[in-house]
PDB file of C-alpha atoms and ligand atoms in Angstrom:
ATOM      1  CA  MET D   1     114.817 125.669 143.162  1.00 80.00           C
ATOM      2  CA  ARG D   2     113.559 122.671 145.212  1.00 96.00           C
ATOM      3  CA  ARG D   3     110.440 123.580 146.930  1.00 97.00           C
ATOM      4  CA  PRO D   4     110.471 122.759 150.731  1.00 98.00           C
ATOM      5  CA  ILE D   5     108.253 119.842 151.909  1.00 98.00           C
ATOM      6  CA  ILE D   6     107.036 119.579 155.428  1.00 98.00           C
ATOM      7  CA  ALA D   7     105.111 116.443 156.365  1.00 98.00           C
ATOM      8  CA  GLY D   8     103.508 115.601 159.632  1.00 98.00           C
ATOM      9  CA  ASN D   9     103.536 111.937 160.487  1.00 98.00           C
ATOM     10  CA  TRP D  10     100.933 111.422 163.229  1.00 99.00           C
ATOM     11  CA  LYS D  11     101.859 107.850 163.669  1.00 98.00           C
ATOM     12  CA  MET D  12      99.274 105.876 165.818  1.00 98.00           C
ATOM     13  CA  ASN D  13      97.743 108.895 167.411  1.00 98.00           C
ATOM     14  CA  LYS D  14      94.398 110.840 167.039  1.00 98.00           C
ATOM     15  CA  THR D  15      90.837 109.568 166.893  1.00 98.00           C
ATOM     16  CA  ILE D  16      88.628 110.731 164.053  1.00 98.00           C
ATOM     17  CA  GLY D  17      87.336 113.697 166.167  1.00 98.00           C
ATOM     18  CA  GLU D  18      90.778 114.663 167.223  1.00 98.00           C
ATOM     19  CA  SER D  19      91.983 114.474 163.585  1.00 98.00           C
ATOM     20  CA  ILE D  20      89.224 116.743 162.350  1.00 98.00           C
ATOM     21  CA  GLU D  21      90.103 119.091 165.103  1.00 98.00           C
ATOM     22  CA  LEU D  22      93.738 119.308 164.284  1.00 98.00           C
ATOM     23  CA  SER D  23      93.429 119.416 160.460  1.00 98.00           C
ATOM     24  CA  THR D  24      90.707 122.100 160.801  1.00 98.00           C
ATOM     25  CA  ALA D  25      93.209 124.239 162.984  1.00 98.00           C
ATOM     26  CA  LEU D  26      95.990 123.647 160.480  1.00 98.00           C
ATOM     27  CA  LYS D  27      93.786 124.570 157.499  1.00 97.00           C
ATOM     28  CA  ARG D  28      92.657 127.805 159.158  1.00 96.00           C
ATOM     29  CA  VAL D  29      96.271 129.019 159.395  1.00 96.00           C
ATOM     30  CA  LEU D  30      97.945 127.290 156.492  1.00 95.00           C
ATOM     31  CA  PHE D  31      95.277 127.123 153.891  1.00 88.00           C
ATOM     32  CA  ASP D  32      97.112 129.567 151.441  1.00 86.00           C
ATOM     33  CA  GLU D  33     100.640 128.954 152.478  1.00 91.00           C
ATOM     34  CA  GLY D  34     102.144 129.082 149.023  1.00 89.00           C
ATOM     35  CA  SER D  35     105.825 128.366 149.307  1.00 94.00           C
ATOM     36  CA  VAL D  36     105.966 125.028 150.996  1.00 97.00           C
ATOM     37  CA  ASP D  37     104.381 121.693 150.234  1.00 98.00           C
ATOM     38  CA  ILE D  38     102.565 120.681 153.378  1.00 98.00           C
ATOM     39  CA  VAL D  39     101.503 117.051 153.857  1.00 98.00           C
ATOM     40  CA  LEU D  40      99.367 115.594 156.621  1.00 98.00           C
ATOM     41  CA  CYS D  41      99.658 111.893 157.394  1.00 99.00           C
ATOM     42  CA  PRO D  42      96.871 110.870 159.921  1.00 98.00           C
ATOM     43  CA  PRO D  43      96.151 107.203 160.661  1.00 98.00           C
ATOM     44  CA  PHE D  44      94.156 105.249 158.038  1.00 98.00           C
ATOM     45  CA  THR D  45      90.992 105.530 160.136  1.00 98.00           C
ATOM     46  CA  ALA D  46      90.910 109.362 159.858  1.00 98.00           C
ATOM     47  CA  LEU D  47      92.088 109.753 156.186  1.00 98.00           C
ATOM     48  CA  SER D  48      88.616 110.177 154.870  1.00 98.00           C
ATOM     49  CA  GLU D  49      87.601 112.958 157.306  1.00 98.00           C
ATOM     50  CA  VAL D  50      90.994 114.757 157.012  1.00 98.00           C
ATOM     51  CA  ALA D  51      90.615 114.619 153.233  1.00 98.00           C
ATOM     52  CA  GLU D  52      87.301 116.409 153.563  1.00 98.00           C
ATOM     53  CA  THR D  53      88.561 118.962 156.050  1.00 98.00           C
ATOM     54  CA  ILE D  54      91.555 120.024 153.901  1.00 97.00           C
ATOM     55  CA  LEU D  55      89.626 120.145 150.607  1.00 95.00           C
ATOM     56  CA  ASP D  56      90.262 123.353 148.658  1.00 91.00           C
ATOM     57  CA  SER D  57      93.402 124.195 150.634  1.00 94.00           C
ATOM     58  CA  ASN D  58      97.236 123.873 150.042  1.00 94.00           C
ATOM     59  CA  LEU D  59      97.425 120.963 152.485  1.00 97.00           C
ATOM     60  CA  ALA D  60      97.935 117.622 150.949  1.00 98.00           C
ATOM     61  CA  LEU D  61      96.901 114.219 152.362  1.00 98.00           C
ATOM     62  CA  GLY D  62      99.456 111.364 152.905  1.00 99.00           C
ATOM     63  CA  ALA D  63      99.244 107.866 154.319  1.00 99.00           C
ATOM     64  CA  GLN D  64     101.741 106.288 156.691  1.00 98.00           C
ATOM     65  CA  ASN D  65     102.022 102.993 154.919  1.00 98.00           C
ATOM     66  CA  CYS D  66     100.449 100.739 152.289  1.00 98.00           C
ATOM     67  CA  PHE D  67     100.450  97.250 150.921  1.00 98.00           C
ATOM     68  CA  TRP D  68     102.387  96.437 147.612  1.00 98.00           C
ATOM     69  CA  GLU D  69      99.508  94.960 145.645  1.00 98.00           C
ATOM     70  CA  GLU D  70      96.569  96.886 144.218  1.00 98.00           C
ATOM     71  CA  LYS D  71      93.940  94.262 145.520  1.00 98.00           C
ATOM     72  CA  GLY D  72      93.324  90.714 146.425  1.00 98.00           C
ATOM     73  CA  ALA D  73      93.257  88.388 149.423  1.00 98.00           C
ATOM     74  CA  TYR D  74      95.526  90.188 151.867  1.00 98.00           C
ATOM     75  CA  THR D  75      93.329  90.429 155.006  1.00 98.00           C
ATOM     76  CA  GLY D  76      93.871  93.663 156.919  1.00 98.00           C
ATOM     77  CA  GLU D  77      96.003  95.518 154.322  1.00 98.00           C
ATOM     78  CA  ILE D  78      95.379  98.854 152.498  1.00 98.00           C
ATOM     79  CA  SER D  79      96.310  99.159 148.953  1.00 98.00           C
ATOM     80  CA  PRO D  80      97.716 102.174 147.142  1.00 98.00           C
ATOM     81  CA  LEU D  81      94.610 102.178 145.001  1.00 98.00           C
ATOM     82  CA  MET D  82      92.380 102.741 148.114  1.00 98.00           C
ATOM     83  CA  LEU D  83      94.638 105.499 149.281  1.00 98.00           C
ATOM     84  CA  LYS D  84      94.365 107.155 145.809  1.00 98.00           C
ATOM     85  CA  ASP D  85      90.641 106.787 146.224  1.00 98.00           C
ATOM     86  CA  LEU D  86      90.693 108.581 149.412  1.00 98.00           C
ATOM     87  CA  GLY D  87      92.558 111.480 147.953  1.00 98.00           C
ATOM     88  CA  CYS D  88      96.109 110.652 149.143  1.00 98.00           C
ATOM     89  CA  LYS D  89      98.918 112.338 147.200  1.00 98.00           C
ATOM     90  CA  TYR D  90     101.762 110.853 149.310  1.00 98.00           C
ATOM     91  CA  THR D  91     102.631 107.713 151.208  1.00 99.00           C
ATOM     92  CA  ILE D  92     105.349 107.050 153.680  1.00 99.00           C
ATOM     93  CA  VAL D  93     107.244 103.898 153.041  1.00 98.00           C
ATOM     94  CA  GLY D  94     110.071 102.192 154.911  1.00 98.00           C
ATOM     95  CA  HIS D  95     109.664 104.290 158.257  1.00 98.00           C
ATOM     96  CA  SER D  96     112.195 102.837 160.682  1.00 98.00           C
ATOM     97  CA  GLU D  97     109.248 101.834 162.936  1.00 98.00           C
ATOM     98  CA  ARG D  98     107.863  99.593 160.192  1.00 98.00           C
ATOM     99  CA  ARG D  99     111.423  98.237 159.467  1.00 98.00           C
ATOM    100  CA  GLN D 100     111.876  97.602 163.251  1.00 97.00           C
ATOM    101  CA  TYR D 101     108.564  96.239 164.349  1.00 97.00           C
ATOM    102  CA  PHE D 102     107.027  94.758 161.144  1.00 97.00           C
ATOM    103  CA  GLY D 103     110.066  93.416 159.268  1.00 96.00           C
ATOM    104  CA  GLU D 104     109.823  95.893 156.480  1.00 97.00           C
ATOM    105  CA  THR D 105     112.854  95.201 154.168  1.00 98.00           C
ATOM    106  CA  ASN D 106     114.360  97.174 151.375  1.00 98.00           C
ATOM    107  CA  GLN D 107     112.774  94.642 148.888  1.00 98.00           C
ATOM    108  CA  LEU D 108     109.247  95.424 150.372  1.00 98.00           C
ATOM    109  CA  VAL D 109     109.906  99.094 150.377  1.00 98.00           C
ATOM    110  CA  ASN D 110     110.858  98.859 146.630  1.00 98.00           C
ATOM    111  CA  LYS D 111     107.725  96.884 145.837  1.00 98.00           C
ATOM    112  CA  LYS D 112     105.559  99.417 147.593  1.00 98.00           C
ATOM    113  CA  ILE D 113     107.324 102.351 145.864  1.00 98.00           C
ATOM    114  CA  LYS D 114     106.705 100.643 142.423  1.00 98.00           C
ATOM    115  CA  THR D 115     102.935 100.228 143.083  1.00 98.00           C
ATOM    116  CA  LEU D 116     102.612 103.766 144.422  1.00 98.00           C
ATOM    117  CA  LEU D 117     104.228 105.223 141.389  1.00 98.00           C
ATOM    118  CA  LYS D 118     102.037 103.054 139.093  1.00 98.00           C
ATOM    119  CA  ILE D 119      98.928 104.311 140.915  1.00 98.00           C
ATOM    120  CA  GLY D 120     100.134 107.996 140.908  1.00 98.00           C
ATOM    121  CA  ILE D 121     100.982 108.593 144.622  1.00 98.00           C
ATOM    122  CA  ASN D 122     104.233 110.215 145.537  1.00 98.00           C
ATOM    123  CA  PRO D 123     106.319 107.939 147.813  1.00 98.00           C
ATOM    124  CA  ILE D 124     108.230 109.436 150.877  1.00 99.00           C
ATOM    125  CA  MET D 125     111.010 106.819 151.365  1.00 99.00           C
ATOM    126  CA  CYS D 126     112.458 106.782 154.858  1.00 98.00           C
ATOM    127  CA  ILE D 127     116.139 105.763 155.360  1.00 98.00           C
ATOM    128  CA  GLY D 128     118.537 106.051 158.173  1.00 98.00           C
ATOM    129  CA  GLU D 129     120.949 104.274 160.595  1.00 98.00           C
ATOM    130  CA  ASN D 130     120.358 103.334 164.275  1.00 97.00           C
ATOM    131  CA  LEU D 131     122.568 104.415 167.075  1.00 97.00           C
ATOM    132  CA  GLU D 132     124.785 101.256 167.093  1.00 97.00           C
ATOM    133  CA  GLU D 133     125.274 101.660 163.323  1.00 98.00           C
ATOM    134  CA  ARG D 134     126.264 105.277 163.669  1.00 97.00           C
ATOM    135  CA  GLU D 135     128.615 104.565 166.496  1.00 97.00           C
ATOM    136  CA  SER D 136     130.355 101.801 164.616  1.00 98.00           C
ATOM    137  CA  GLY D 137     130.893 103.980 161.631  1.00 98.00           C
ATOM    138  CA  LYS D 138     128.309 102.176 159.442  1.00 98.00           C
ATOM    139  CA  THR D 139     126.107 105.207 158.705  1.00 98.00           C
ATOM    140  CA  PHE D 140     127.013 105.595 155.016  1.00 98.00           C
ATOM    141  CA  ASP D 141     126.867 101.854 154.374  1.00 98.00           C
ATOM    142  CA  ILE D 142     123.242 101.737 155.660  1.00 98.00           C
ATOM    143  CA  ILE D 143     122.379 104.771 153.577  1.00 98.00           C
ATOM    144  CA  ASN D 144     123.900 103.192 150.514  1.00 98.00           C
ATOM    145  CA  ASN D 145     122.064  99.968 151.244  1.00 98.00           C
ATOM    146  CA  HIS D 146     118.577 101.595 151.873  1.00 98.00           C
ATOM    147  CA  ILE D 147     118.942 103.703 148.685  1.00 98.00           C
ATOM    148  CA  GLU D 148     120.186 100.757 146.376  1.00 98.00           C
ATOM    149  CA  GLY D 149     117.506  98.461 147.715  1.00 98.00           C
ATOM    150  CA  GLY D 150     114.577 100.916 147.880  1.00 98.00           C
ATOM    151  CA  LEU D 151     115.228 102.485 144.406  1.00 98.00           C
ATOM    152  CA  LEU D 152     116.042  99.259 142.573  1.00 98.00           C
ATOM    153  CA  ASP D 153     114.760  99.649 138.950  1.00 98.00           C
ATOM    154  CA  ILE D 154     113.309 103.016 139.552  1.00 98.00           C
ATOM    155  CA  SER D 155     113.833 105.291 136.413  1.00 98.00           C
ATOM    156  CA  SER D 156     115.086 108.894 136.663  1.00 97.00           C
ATOM    157  CA  ASP D 157     111.565 110.110 135.684  1.00 97.00           C
ATOM    158  CA  GLU D 158     110.055 108.084 138.556  1.00 98.00           C
ATOM    159  CA  LEU D 159     112.645 109.359 140.990  1.00 98.00           C
ATOM    160  CA  LEU D 160     111.452 112.763 140.712  1.00 96.00           C
ATOM    161  CA  LYS D 161     108.114 111.777 142.285  1.00 98.00           C
ATOM    162  CA  ILE D 162     109.831 110.499 145.397  1.00 98.00           C
ATOM    163  CA  THR D 163     111.059 112.301 148.331  1.00 98.00           C
ATOM    164  CA  ILE D 164     113.651 110.766 150.507  1.00 98.00           C
ATOM    165  CA  ALA D 165     113.264 111.351 154.232  1.00 98.00           C
ATOM    166  CA  TYR D 166     116.676 110.843 156.126  1.00 98.00           C
ATOM    167  CA  GLU D 167     115.518 109.894 159.607  1.00 98.00           C
ATOM    168  CA  PRO D 168     118.366 108.739 161.809  1.00 98.00           C
ATOM    169  CA  VAL D 169     116.776 106.166 164.138  1.00 98.00           C
ATOM    170  CA  TRP D 170     118.566 107.480 167.164  1.00 97.00           C
ATOM    171  CA  ALA D 171     117.020 110.852 166.686  1.00 97.00           C
ATOM    172  CA  ILE D 172     113.391 109.734 166.354  1.00 97.00           C
ATOM    173  CA  GLY D 173     111.211 110.570 169.384  1.00 96.00           C
ATOM    174  CA  THR D 174     114.265 110.964 171.548  1.00 96.00           C
ATOM    175  CA  GLY D 175     114.442 114.781 171.731  1.00 95.00           C
ATOM    176  CA  ARG D 176     117.939 114.445 170.392  1.00 95.00           C
ATOM    177  CA  ASN D 177     117.887 115.699 166.744  1.00 95.00           C
ATOM    178  CA  ALA D 178     120.791 115.420 164.507  1.00 97.00           C
ATOM    179  CA  THR D 179     122.650 118.691 164.429  1.00 98.00           C
ATOM    180  CA  PRO D 180     122.428 120.541 161.085  1.00 98.00           C
ATOM    181  CA  GLU D 181     126.045 119.451 160.434  1.00 98.00           C
ATOM    182  CA  GLN D 182     125.338 115.856 160.995  1.00 98.00           C
ATOM    183  CA  ALA D 183     122.104 115.974 158.919  1.00 98.00           C
ATOM    184  CA  GLY D 184     123.635 118.069 156.134  1.00 98.00           C
ATOM    185  CA  GLU D 185     126.558 115.661 155.799  1.00 98.00           C
ATOM    186  CA  VAL D 186     124.213 112.712 155.295  1.00 98.00           C
ATOM    187  CA  HIS D 187     121.982 114.742 152.882  1.00 98.00           C
ATOM    188  CA  ARG D 188     125.040 115.618 150.811  1.00 98.00           C
ATOM    189  CA  PHE D 189     126.110 111.975 150.789  1.00 98.00           C
ATOM    190  CA  ILE D 190     122.620 111.006 149.614  1.00 98.00           C
ATOM    191  CA  ARG D 191     122.635 113.507 146.834  1.00 98.00           C
ATOM    192  CA  LYS D 192     126.098 112.217 145.616  1.00 98.00           C
ATOM    193  CA  LYS D 193     124.790 108.765 145.682  1.00 98.00           C
ATOM    194  CA  ILE D 194     121.828 109.693 143.555  1.00 98.00           C
ATOM    195  CA  GLU D 195     124.233 111.378 141.140  1.00 98.00           C
ATOM    196  CA  LYS D 196     126.212 108.228 140.848  1.00 98.00           C
ATOM    197  CA  LEU D 197     123.128 106.095 140.407  1.00 98.00           C
ATOM    198  CA  TYR D 198     121.217 108.489 138.065  1.00 98.00           C
ATOM    199  CA  ASN D 199     122.777 111.819 136.967  1.00 98.00           C
ATOM    200  CA  GLY D 200     123.499 115.329 138.188  1.00 97.00           C
ATOM    201  CA  GLU D 201     120.132 116.604 137.144  1.00 97.00           C
ATOM    202  CA  SER D 202     118.196 114.027 139.231  1.00 97.00           C
ATOM    203  CA  ALA D 203     120.503 114.701 142.296  1.00 98.00           C
ATOM    204  CA  THR D 204     119.832 118.390 141.976  1.00 98.00           C
ATOM    205  CA  LEU D 205     115.970 117.884 141.757  1.00 98.00           C
ATOM    206  CA  LEU D 206     115.526 115.286 144.346  1.00 98.00           C
ATOM    207  CA  ARG D 207     113.954 116.609 147.590  1.00 98.00           C
ATOM    208  CA  ILE D 208     115.498 115.159 150.825  1.00 98.00           C
ATOM    209  CA  GLN D 209     113.787 115.869 154.131  1.00 98.00           C
ATOM    210  CA  TYR D 210     115.148 115.456 157.579  1.00 98.00           C
ATOM    211  CA  GLY D 211     113.198 113.722 160.280  1.00 98.00           C
ATOM    212  CA  GLY D 212     113.941 112.978 163.952  1.00 98.00           C
ATOM    213  CA  SER D 213     112.957 115.199 166.955  1.00 97.00           C
ATOM    214  CA  VAL D 214     112.278 118.289 164.552  1.00 98.00           C
ATOM    215  CA  THR D 215     110.713 121.068 166.595  1.00 98.00           C
ATOM    216  CA  PRO D 216     109.978 124.804 166.206  1.00 98.00           C
ATOM    217  CA  GLU D 217     113.193 125.511 168.071  1.00 98.00           C
ATOM    218  CA  ASN D 218     115.522 123.530 165.755  1.00 98.00           C
ATOM    219  CA  ILE D 219     113.894 123.768 162.363  1.00 98.00           C
ATOM    220  CA  SER D 220     115.262 127.143 161.420  1.00 97.00           C
ATOM    221  CA  ASP D 221     118.913 125.924 161.722  1.00 97.00           C
ATOM    222  CA  LEU D 222     118.198 122.574 159.968  1.00 98.00           C
ATOM    223  CA  ILE D 223     116.477 124.190 157.064  1.00 98.00           C
ATOM    224  CA  LYS D 224     119.310 126.638 156.426  1.00 97.00           C
ATOM    225  CA  ASP D 225     121.354 123.857 155.166  1.00 98.00           C
ATOM    226  CA  PRO D 226     121.267 124.081 151.370  1.00 97.00           C
ATOM    227  CA  ASP D 227     120.716 120.239 151.166  1.00 98.00           C
ATOM    228  CA  ILE D 228     117.854 119.912 153.622  1.00 98.00           C
ATOM    229  CA  ASP D 229     114.627 120.507 151.812  1.00 98.00           C
ATOM    230  CA  GLY D 230     112.198 120.074 154.544  1.00 98.00           C
ATOM    231  CA  ALA D 231     111.281 117.866 157.491  1.00 98.00           C
ATOM    232  CA  LEU D 232     109.251 114.809 158.321  1.00 98.00           C
ATOM    233  CA  VAL D 233     107.830 115.674 161.732  1.00 98.00           C
ATOM    234  CA  GLY D 234     106.503 113.283 164.338  1.00 98.00           C
ATOM    235  CA  GLY D 235     105.709 114.528 167.880  1.00 98.00           C
ATOM    236  CA  ALA D 236     105.635 118.262 166.937  1.00 98.00           C
ATOM    237  CA  SER D 237     103.118 117.552 164.173  1.00 98.00           C
ATOM    238  CA  LEU D 238     100.471 116.572 166.766  1.00 98.00           C
ATOM    239  CA  LYS D 239      99.827 120.097 167.941  1.00 98.00           C
ATOM    240  CA  SER D 240      98.798 122.860 165.443  1.00 98.00           C
ATOM    241  CA  ASP D 241     100.907 125.653 166.896  1.00 98.00           C
ATOM    242  CA  SER D 242     104.125 123.636 166.725  1.00 98.00           C
ATOM    243  CA  PHE D 243     103.458 122.355 163.279  1.00 98.00           C
ATOM    244  CA  VAL D 244     102.541 125.731 161.973  1.00 98.00           C
ATOM    245  CA  LYS D 245     105.743 127.217 163.356  1.00 98.00           C
ATOM    246  CA  ILE D 246     107.722 124.580 161.543  1.00 98.00           C
ATOM    247  CA  VAL D 247     105.866 125.265 158.268  1.00 98.00           C
ATOM    248  CA  LYS D 248     106.449 128.881 158.607  1.00 97.00           C
ATOM    249  CA  ALA D 249     110.102 128.512 159.364  1.00 97.00           C
ATOM    250  CA  ALA D 250     110.436 126.380 156.098  1.00 97.00           C
ATOM    251  CA  SER D 251     108.581 129.022 154.075  1.00 94.00           C
ATOM    252  CA  ASN D 252     111.453 131.379 154.630  1.00 86.00           C
ATOM    253  CA  LYS D 253     113.984 129.133 153.031  1.00 82.00           C
TER     254      LYS D 253
HETATM  255  P1  13P B 301     109.744 112.619 165.989  1.00 66.45           P
HETATM  256  O1  13P B 301     109.613 113.936 165.297  1.00 66.45           O
HETATM  257  O2  13P B 301     108.653 112.491 167.029  1.00 66.45           O
HETATM  258  O3  13P B 301     111.073 112.410 166.444  1.00 66.45           O
HETATM  259  O4  13P B 301     109.448 111.539 164.889  1.00 66.45           O
HETATM  260  C1  13P B 301     110.064 111.605 163.688  1.00 66.45           C
HETATM  261  C2  13P B 301     109.520 110.638 162.760  1.00 66.45           C
HETATM  262  O5  13P B 301     109.616 109.437 162.947  1.00 66.45           O
HETATM  263  C3  13P B 301     108.822 111.090 161.631  1.00 66.45           C
HETATM  264  O6  13P B 301     108.387 110.118 160.675  1.00 66.45           O
END
């Protein structure tokens, strides 16, 4: 009932030429993949070319970040309006790398989400605990905090436009993915939390992706979990064959 969603977060990788090469290869294989939402999130500098490459296919364009205002004197920033103009359907917000290196707080995440929704872009909101928090038993406190802060004053209708990406920081780029049991436990916790904050229907309809060292080898087990609706893929999204395998595995859900 929830359509799987696989997104590739290319992070700060790929020149324009490399981005065209990768998106062209992906489009060739995945252009008519009908049972999964597929999102490519190249760097800002390649959005325009990737948009052109994936035109008339089932691949959607996403950005990795945005500013929270539509326009103005904010040197160096990119607004949701500009992303919409480029053809972005999705934008990642609150990625742990942005929280860690750029001081992105729940409050900023919430402001970005509100502007994205106003402009008509679907936010992918990243949440997740770091290793120390997991080991000291604080995982669910962190998840509660990220959800309550990120979704402050978001209506149940707006919520349906949002995808939550559970990305435990200790699993990102480490080759140590959360097990399906570990991820499934947190995804169920998130769904329960949404049920409490909103209602049962919202909790049933909300898509929750897992992210953190997802590979063609581990996706099949992760996606089997009834509460895992897809993946936000970093390293394995940088090569067409591994990303294609991940998408194909999700299409069997
Ligand atoms: P990796 O798949 O490289 O661990 O990165 C995950 C991630 O941060 C996706 O946003």
